[in-house]
CSV table of C-alpha atoms in Angstrom, one decimal:
chain,number,residue,atom,x,y,z
W,525,MET,CA,-28.4,72.3,138.0
W,526,PRO,CA,-26.4,69.7,135.9
W,527,SER,CA,-24.0,67.4,137.7
W,528,PRO,CA,-20.2,67.8,137.0
W,529,GLU,CA,-20.4,64.7,134.8
W,530,SER,CA,-23.3,66.0,132.7
W,531,PRO,CA,-22.4,67.2,129.2
W,532,PRO,CA,-22.9,70.9,128.6
W,533,PRO,CA,-26.4,71.8,127.3
W,534,LEU,CA,-26.8,71.9,123.5
W,535,PRO,CA,-27.2,75.4,122.0
W,536,HIS,CA,-30.8,76.3,121.0
W,537,ALA,CA,-31.4,75.3,117.3
W,538,PRO,CA,-32.4,78.7,116.0
W,539,SER,CA,-29.3,80.2,117.7
W,540,CYS,CA,-27.2,77.6,115.9
W,541,ARG,CA,-28.8,78.5,112.6
W,542,ARG,CA,-28.1,82.2,113.1
W,543,ARG,CA,-24.5,81.6,114.1
W,544,LEU,CA,-23.9,79.2,111.1
W,545,ARG,CA,-25.4,81.7,108.7
W,546,ASP,CA,-23.1,84.5,110.0
W,547,VAL,CA,-20.1,82.2,109.8
W,548,LEU,CA,-20.9,81.3,106.2
W,549,VAL,CA,-21.5,84.9,105.2
W,550,LEU,CA,-18.2,86.0,106.8
W,551,ALA,CA,-16.3,83.2,105.1
W,552,ALA,CA,-17.8,84.2,101.7
W,553,VAL,CA,-16.7,87.8,102.2
W,554,PHE,CA,-13.2,86.7,103.3
W,555,ALA,CA,-12.8,84.5,100.3
W,556,ALA,CA,-13.6,87.4,98.0
W,557,CYS,CA,-11.6,90.0,99.7
W,558,ALA,CA,-8.5,88.1,100.9
W,559,PRO,CA,-6.6,88.2,97.6
W,560,ALA,CA,-7.0,91.9,97.3
W,561,LEU,CA,-5.9,92.5,100.9
W,562,ALA,CA,-2.9,90.2,100.5
W,563,SER,CA,-1.7,92.0,97.4
W,564,GLY,CA,-2.2,95.4,98.9
W,565,THR,CA,-4.8,96.5,96.3
W,566,ASP,CA,-7.9,98.4,97.3
W,567,ALA,CA,-10.4,95.9,98.8
W,568,ASP,CA,-13.2,98.1,97.7
W,569,ALA,CA,-12.4,97.0,94.1
W,570,ALA,CA,-12.3,93.3,95.0
W,571,PRO,CA,-14.3,91.6,92.3
W,572,ALA,CA,-17.4,89.7,93.2
W,573,ASP,CA,-16.2,86.6,91.4
W,574,ASP,CA,-16.8,82.9,91.8
W,575,ALA,CA,-14.7,82.8,94.9
W,576,VAL,CA,-17.7,83.9,96.9
W,577,ALA,CA,-20.2,81.2,95.7
W,578,GLY,CA,-17.7,78.6,94.6
W,579,VAL,CA,-15.0,78.4,97.3
W,580,ALA,CA,-15.9,79.5,100.7
W,581,LEU,CA,-19.5,78.2,100.9
W,582,PRO,CA,-18.8,74.8,99.3
W,583,ALA,CA,-16.1,74.2,101.9
W,584,ALA,CA,-18.4,75.2,104.7
W,585,THR,CA,-21.2,73.0,103.4
W,586,ALA,CA,-18.8,70.0,103.4
W,587,ALA,CA,-18.0,70.6,107.0
W,588,PHE,CA,-21.4,71.6,108.4
W,589,THR,CA,-25.0,70.4,108.4
W,590,PRO,CA,-27.6,70.2,105.7
W,591,MET,CA,-28.6,73.7,106.8
W,592,ALA,CA,-25.3,74.9,105.3
W,593,SER,CA,-26.3,73.3,102.0
W,594,GLU,CA,-29.4,75.3,102.0
W,595,LEU,CA,-27.5,78.5,102.6
W,596,HIS,CA,-25.1,77.6,99.9
W,597,ALA,CA,-28.0,77.2,97.5
W,598,ALA,CA,-29.2,80.7,98.5
W,599,VAL,CA,-26.0,82.3,97.3
W,600,ASN,CA,-24.9,79.9,94.6
W,601,VAL,CA,-25.8,82.3,91.8
W,602,SER,CA,-23.8,83.9,89.0
W,603,ALA,CA,-21.2,86.5,89.7
W,604,GLU,CA,-23.4,89.3,88.2
W,605,THR,CA,-25.9,88.8,91.0
W,606,ILE,CA,-23.4,89.3,93.9
W,607,ALA,CA,-22.6,92.8,95.0
W,608,ALA,CA,-18.9,93.3,95.5
W,609,PRO,CA,-18.0,93.3,99.2
W,610,ARG,CA,-16.6,96.5,100.5
W,611,ARG,CA,-14.7,97.4,103.7
W,612,GLY,CA,-17.2,98.4,106.4
W,613,ASP,CA,-20.0,97.0,104.3
W,614,ALA,CA,-21.7,93.6,104.4
W,615,PRO,CA,-23.2,91.2,105.4
W,616,LEU,CA,-23.0,90.0,101.8
W,617,ARG,CA,-26.4,90.2,100.2
W,618,ILE,CA,-27.5,88.5,97.0
W,619,ALA,CA,-29.3,90.5,94.4
W,620,ALA,CA,-32.5,88.9,93.2
W,621,ALA,CA,-31.6,87.0,90.1
W,622,THR,CA,-35.3,86.4,89.3
W,623,GLU,CA,-36.6,89.8,90.2
W,624,PRO,CA,-39.8,90.6,88.3
W,625,ALA,CA,-39.7,93.7,86.1
W,626,ARG,CA,-41.2,96.7,87.7
W,627,SER,CA,-44.2,98.1,85.9
W,628,GLY,CA,-47.4,99.9,86.5
W,629,ALA,CA,-48.3,103.1,88.2
W,630,ASP,CA,-45.9,102.6,91.1
W,631,ALA,CA,-42.7,101.9,89.1
W,632,GLU,CA,-41.2,105.4,89.3
W,633,ARG,CA,-42.0,105.8,92.9
W,634,ILE,CA,-40.5,102.4,93.7
W,635,ALA,CA,-37.3,103.3,91.8
W,636,THR,CA,-36.9,106.5,93.8
W,637,LEU,CA,-37.5,104.8,97.1
W,638,ARG,CA,-35.0,102.1,96.4
W,639,ARG,CA,-32.3,104.5,95.4
W,640,MET,CA,-32.8,106.4,98.7
W,641,ALA,CA,-33.0,103.2,100.8
W,642,VAL,CA,-29.7,101.9,99.3
W,643,ASP,CA,-28.0,105.3,100.0
W,644,TYR,CA,-29.1,105.3,103.7
W,645,GLU,CA,-28.3,101.6,104.2
W,646,HIS,CA,-24.7,102.0,102.9
W,647,GLY,CA,-24.0,105.6,103.6
W,648,ASN,CA,-23.7,106.6,100.0
W,649,GLY,CA,-23.5,110.4,100.2
W,650,VAL,CA,-25.5,110.5,103.4
W,651,ALA,CA,-25.0,109.4,107.0
W,652,ARG,CA,-25.8,105.7,107.4
W,653,ASP,CA,-29.3,105.3,108.9
W,654,GLY,CA,-30.6,101.7,109.0
W,655,ALA,CA,-33.9,102.8,110.4
W,656,ARG,CA,-34.5,105.2,107.6
W,657,ALA,CA,-33.4,102.7,105.0
W,658,ALA,CA,-35.9,100.2,106.5
W,659,GLU,CA,-38.7,102.7,106.3
W,660,LEU,CA,-37.9,103.4,102.6
W,661,TYR,CA,-37.6,99.7,101.7
W,662,CYS,CA,-40.9,99.0,103.5
W,663,GLU,CA,-42.7,101.7,101.5
W,664,ALA,CA,-41.4,100.2,98.3
W,665,ALA,CA,-42.3,96.7,99.6
W,666,ARG,CA,-45.8,97.9,100.3
W,667,LEU,CA,-46.1,99.0,96.7
W,668,GLY,CA,-45.2,95.4,95.7
W,669,ASP,CA,-41.5,95.6,94.9
W,670,ALA,CA,-40.1,92.1,95.4
W,671,SER,CA,-36.4,93.3,95.7
W,672,SER,CA,-37.3,95.7,98.5
W,673,GLN,CA,-39.2,92.9,100.3
W,674,PHE,CA,-36.1,90.6,100.0
W,675,ASP,CA,-33.7,93.4,101.1
W,676,LEU,CA,-35.9,94.3,104.1
W,677,GLY,CA,-36.1,90.6,105.1
W,678,TRP,CA,-32.4,90.4,104.9
W,679,MET,CA,-32.0,93.4,107.2
W,680,TYR,CA,-34.3,91.9,109.8
W,681,ALA,CA,-32.7,88.5,109.5
W,682,ASN,CA,-29.2,89.9,110.1
W,683,GLY,CA,-30.0,92.8,112.4
W,684,ARG,CA,-28.6,95.1,109.7
W,685,GLY,CA,-29.5,98.6,111.0
W,686,VAL,CA,-32.6,97.3,112.7
W,687,ARG,CA,-33.4,95.0,115.6
W,688,ARG,CA,-33.0,91.4,114.5
W,689,ASP,CA,-36.4,89.8,114.1
W,690,ASP,CA,-36.8,86.4,112.3
W,691,ALA,CA,-40.6,86.7,112.3
W,692,LEU,CA,-40.5,90.0,110.4
W,693,ALA,CA,-37.8,88.7,108.2
W,694,ALA,CA,-39.9,85.7,107.3
W,695,PHE,CA,-42.9,88.0,106.5
W,696,PHE,CA,-40.9,89.9,103.9
W,697,PHE,CA,-39.1,86.8,102.6
W,698,ARG,CA,-42.5,85.2,102.0
W,699,ALA,CA,-43.8,88.1,100.0
W,700,ALA,CA,-40.6,88.2,97.9
W,701,ALA,CA,-40.8,84.4,97.4
W,702,ALA,CA,-44.4,84.7,96.2
W,703,GLN,CA,-43.2,87.0,93.5
W,704,GLY,CA,-40.6,84.5,92.3
W,705,ILE,CA,-37.4,85.3,94.2
W,706,GLU,CA,-35.8,81.9,94.8
W,707,GLN,CA,-33.3,83.1,97.4
W,708,ALA,CA,-36.2,84.3,99.5
W,709,ARG,CA,-37.7,80.7,99.5
W,710,THR,CA,-34.3,79.4,100.7
W,711,MET,CA,-34.1,82.0,103.5
W,712,LEU,CA,-37.6,81.0,104.7
W,713,ARG,CA,-36.0,77.6,105.5
W,714,VAL,CA,-33.6,79.4,107.8
W,715,THR,CA,-36.0,81.9,109.5
W,716,GLY,CA,-39.1,79.6,109.5
W,717,ASP,CA,-42.4,81.0,108.2
W,718,PRO,CA,-44.6,82.1,111.2
W,719,GLN,CA,-47.9,83.8,110.6
W,720,VAL,CA,-47.5,87.3,111.8
W,721,GLU,CA,-49.5,90.5,111.6
W,722,PRO,CA,-48.4,92.8,108.7
W,723,PRO,CA,-46.2,95.5,110.2
W,724,PRO,CA,-47.5,99.0,110.4
W,725,CYS,CA,-45.3,100.2,107.6
W,726,MET,CA,-47.2,97.9,105.2
W,727,ARG,CA,-50.5,99.7,105.7
W,728,GLU,CA,-51.6,102.2,103.1
W,729,PRO,CA,-50.8,105.8,104.2
W,730,THR,CA,-54.5,106.6,103.6
W,731,PRO,CA,-56.3,103.2,103.8
W,732,PRO,CA,-59.1,102.8,101.3
W,733,ALA,CA,-62.4,103.8,102.8
W,734,PRO,CA,-64.9,101.0,103.3
W,735,PRO,CA,-66.7,100.8,100.0
W,736,PRO,CA,-70.4,101.8,99.8
W,737,ALA,CA,-72.8,99.0,100.4
W,738,ALA,CA,-74.9,97.4,97.6
W,739,SER,CA,-73.7,99.9,95.0
W,740,ALA,CA,-74.6,99.4,91.3
W,741,PRO,CA,-71.7,98.4,89.0
W,742,VAL,CA,-71.1,100.0,85.7
W,743,PRO,CA,-73.3,98.5,82.9
W,744,ALA,CA,-71.8,95.4,81.3
W,745,ALA,CA,-72.4,96.9,77.9
W,746,SER,CA,-69.5,99.3,78.5
W,747,ILE,CA,-67.1,96.3,78.2
W,748,MET,CA,-66.5,95.3,74.7
W,749,ALA,CA,-66.7,91.5,74.4
W,750,PRO,CA,-67.4,89.1,71.6
W,751,ARG,CA,-71.2,88.8,71.3
W,752,ILE,CA,-71.3,85.0,71.9
W,753,ILE,CA,-69.3,85.4,75.1
W,754,ALA,CA,-71.2,88.4,76.3
W,755,ASN,CA,-74.5,86.4,75.8
W,756,LEU,CA,-73.1,83.4,77.8
W,757,VAL,CA,-71.9,85.7,80.6
W,758,GLY,CA,-75.3,87.4,80.7
W,759,LYS,CA,-77.1,84.1,81.1
W,760,ILE,CA,-74.8,82.5,83.6
W,761,ALA,CA,-74.1,85.6,85.7
W,762,THR,CA,-77.9,86.2,86.0
W,763,GLU,CA,-78.4,82.6,87.2
W,764,HIS,CA,-75.8,83.0,89.9
W,765,ASN,CA,-76.8,86.6,90.8
W,766,VAL,CA,-73.3,87.9,90.0
W,767,ALA,CA,-72.8,91.3,88.3
W,768,GLN,CA,-72.0,90.8,84.6
W,769,SER,CA,-69.6,93.7,84.6
W,770,LEU,CA,-67.5,92.0,87.3
W,771,VAL,CA,-67.4,88.8,85.3
W,772,LEU,CA,-66.5,90.5,82.1
W,773,ALA,CA,-63.8,92.7,83.8
W,774,ILE,CA,-62.2,89.6,85.3
W,775,MET,CA,-62.4,87.8,82.0
W,776,ARG,CA,-60.8,90.6,80.1
W,777,ALA,CA,-58.0,90.9,82.6
W,778,GLU,CA,-57.4,87.1,82.7
W,779,SER,CA,-57.6,86.0,79.1
W,780,ASN,CA,-58.8,89.0,77.0
W,781,PHE,CA,-61.7,86.8,75.9
W,782,ASN,CA,-59.4,84.0,74.5
W,783,ALA,CA,-61.1,80.7,75.2
W,784,GLY,CA,-57.8,78.8,74.4
W,785,ALA,CA,-55.6,80.8,76.7
W,786,VAL,CA,-53.1,78.9,78.9
W,787,SER,CA,-50.9,80.7,81.5
W,788,PRO,CA,-47.4,79.6,82.7
W,789,LYS,CA,-49.2,78.3,85.8
W,790,ASN,CA,-51.6,76.2,83.7
W,791,ALA,CA,-54.6,78.5,84.3
W,792,GLN,CA,-56.9,77.7,81.4
W,793,GLY,CA,-59.6,79.2,79.3
W,794,LEU,CA,-61.7,82.4,79.4
W,795,MET,CA,-61.7,82.8,83.2
W,796,GLN,CA,-58.2,81.2,83.6
W,797,LEU,CA,-59.1,78.4,85.9
W,798,ILE,CA,-56.3,76.4,87.4
W,799,PRO,CA,-57.0,72.7,87.5
W,800,GLU,CA,-57.7,72.8,91.3
W,801,THR,CA,-60.3,75.5,90.9
W,802,ALA,CA,-61.9,73.8,87.9
W,803,SER,CA,-62.2,70.6,89.9
W,804,ARG,CA,-63.6,72.5,92.9
W,805,PHE,CA,-66.4,74.0,90.8
W,806,ARG,CA,-67.0,70.8,88.7
W,807,VAL,CA,-65.6,72.1,85.4
W,808,LYS,CA,-64.6,69.0,83.3
W,809,ASN,CA,-63.4,70.9,80.2
W,810,ALA,CA,-61.9,74.3,81.0
W,811,PHE,CA,-61.6,75.1,77.3
W,812,ASP,CA,-65.3,74.8,76.8
W,813,PRO,CA,-66.5,78.4,77.0
W,814,ALA,CA,-69.8,77.7,78.8
W,815,GLN,CA,-68.2,75.3,81.4
W,816,ASN,CA,-65.3,77.7,82.0
W,817,ILE,CA,-67.6,80.7,82.5
W,818,ARG,CA,-69.9,78.7,84.8
W,819,GLY,CA,-66.9,77.7,86.9
W,820,GLY,CA,-65.5,81.2,87.0
W,821,VAL,CA,-68.8,82.7,87.9
W,822,ALA,CA,-69.3,80.1,90.6
W,823,TYR,CA,-65.9,81.0,92.1
W,824,LEU,CA,-66.7,84.7,92.0
W,825,ARG,CA,-70.1,84.0,93.7
W,826,TRP,CA,-68.2,82.2,96.5
W,827,LEU,CA,-65.6,85.0,96.8
W,828,LEU,CA,-68.3,87.6,97.0
W,829,ALA,CA,-69.9,85.8,99.9
W,830,TYR,CA,-66.5,85.1,101.6
W,831,PHE,CA,-65.4,88.7,101.4
W,832,GLU,CA,-68.9,90.2,101.9
W,833,GLY,CA,-69.2,91.7,98.4
W,834,ASP,CA,-66.0,93.9,98.6
W,835,VAL,CA,-64.9,94.0,95.0
W,836,ARG,CA,-61.3,95.1,95.9
W,837,LEU,CA,-60.8,91.9,98.0
W,838,VAL,CA,-62.7,89.7,95.5
W,839,ALA,CA,-60.4,90.8,92.7
W,840,ALA,CA,-57.3,90.4,94.8
W,841,ALA,CA,-58.4,86.9,95.8
W,842,TYR,CA,-59.2,85.9,92.2
W,843,ASN,CA,-55.7,86.8,91.2
W,844,ALA,CA,-53.6,85.8,94.2
W,845,GLY,CA,-55.9,83.4,96.2
W,846,GLU,CA,-58.1,84.0,99.2
W,847,GLY,CA,-55.3,82.8,101.5
W,848,ALA,CA,-53.0,85.6,100.4
W,849,VAL,CA,-55.7,88.2,101.0
W,850,GLU,CA,-56.2,86.8,104.5
W,851,ARG,CA,-52.4,86.6,105.2
W,852,TYR,CA,-51.9,90.3,104.3
W,853,LEU,CA,-55.3,91.5,105.7
W,854,GLY,CA,-56.1,93.1,102.4
W,855,VAL,CA,-54.7,93.3,98.9
W,856,PRO,CA,-51.4,91.4,98.9
W,857,PRO,CA,-48.2,93.5,98.3
W,858,PHE,CA,-47.6,91.9,94.9
W,859,GLN,CA,-47.1,94.2,91.9
W,860,GLU,CA,-49.1,91.9,89.6
W,861,THR,CA,-52.0,91.8,92.1
W,862,ARG,CA,-52.0,95.5,92.8
W,863,ASN,CA,-52.1,96.3,89.0
W,864,TYR,CA,-54.8,93.6,88.5
W,865,VAL,CA,-57.0,95.1,91.2
W,866,ARG,CA,-56.7,98.6,89.7
W,867,ARG,CA,-57.8,97.2,86.3
W,868,ILE,CA,-60.9,95.7,87.9
W,869,LEU,CA,-61.8,98.7,90.0
W,870,ASP,CA,-61.4,101.0,86.9
W,871,VAL,CA,-64.4,99.0,85.4
W,872,VAL,CA,-66.5,98.0,88.4
W,873,GLY,CA,-65.6,100.6,91.0
W,874,PRO,CA,-64.5,100.2,94.6
W,875,ILE,CA,-67.9,99.0,95.7
W,876,VAL,CA,-69.7,96.3,97.7
W,877,LEU,CA,-71.8,94.1,95.5
W,878,PRO,CA,-74.8,92.0,96.6
W,879,PHE,CA,-73.9,88.5,97.8
W,880,ASP,CA,-75.6,85.4,98.9
W,881,ARG,CA,-74.8,84.5,102.5
W,882,SER,CA,-76.1,81.0,102.0
W,883,VAL,CA,-73.1,80.2,99.7
W,884,THR,CA,-70.5,80.4,102.5
W,885,GLY,CA,-69.8,82.2,105.7
W,886,PRO,CA,-67.5,85.3,105.7
W,887,SER,CA,-63.8,85.0,106.1
W,888,PRO,CA,-62.9,84.7,109.8
W,889,LEU,CA,-60.5,87.6,109.3
W,890,MET,CA,-63.0,90.1,107.9
W,891,ALA,CA,-63.2,92.0,111.1
W,892,ARG,CA,-59.5,92.5,111.2
W,893,ILE,CA,-59.4,93.4,107.5
W,894,ARG,CA,-62.1,96.1,108.2
W,895,GLU,CA,-60.1,97.4,111.1
W,896,ARG,CA,-57.1,98.0,108.9
W,897,GLN,CA,-59.3,99.8,106.4
W,898,GLN,CA,-60.5,102.1,109.1
W,899,VAL,CA,-57.1,103.0,110.5
W,900,ARG,CA,-56.1,106.6,109.4
């Protein structure tokens, strides 16, 4: 028990962060709505103008800690990306200014889920139901929608219709950040970024059955590739005991057989090797077709051993990295990755290919990945 002379104990740091965040959000809403309230106009029509990002939060950041500066950065976006505050609504949530375009087989389903989730969250034509909104956002998040991942993270970070849970908030913010939403990266500095089990709503409703063992892939001849490239792949893939059809399917998805291709992330050549992967597999010139194929095939050989031949996981890891597959215990909830895996499976099939156990041991999380595949 502290003595009478002892200073009061300091608040717990995470609690301070949460309180500061709430203060800043309320200040921002007040700054946007106060003029309308003072003039007697309808506050629902209060414009989402620069008062939100340019007045209240800068004043707060001048008075508070560097944490406030981070929060200011999270909402310092153009007026078009801020939803107008409404009476009875809020906390203020920022729309994703860098949201990737929705595409692929899930686009229509995602759009429907998001419309329903927004209606339940805000009571638009239906009774407000935060739990139902969270379920709908989570289904869209599972399908790889970055905006839904961010919105669900925001709900958990603020206890918006669901129990407040910074760990779950961080899970969804991280997924959104991986798909390019900068505000999600900033929010991770507030919530932290703990490693947590993917929540049940992120499981496939009918998880993919464990693929059949040692199945034969489709013939490589069914993939149209330039003859010189097909010959190189045949030689190098045979040397490494990797299915030619897998190599050609990956190559077509990565570069469409363009030896000079360079991605925005500086992935290079036929197999789109980033410099770190090229160095890892001793590729000195990623634009040399033979070297690039050899490096890409060596990486596929390693991934086949690490994920015990499961083509679904190998394709996901080639696109998003083996760490992402382990974090999400399966195909990561990224639209690009989900679409990429479909393209590979359309060619090779959802199978298990032979692999060389001497290359590397399996992922330490393979047992948990398998468990999630078996949950019905």
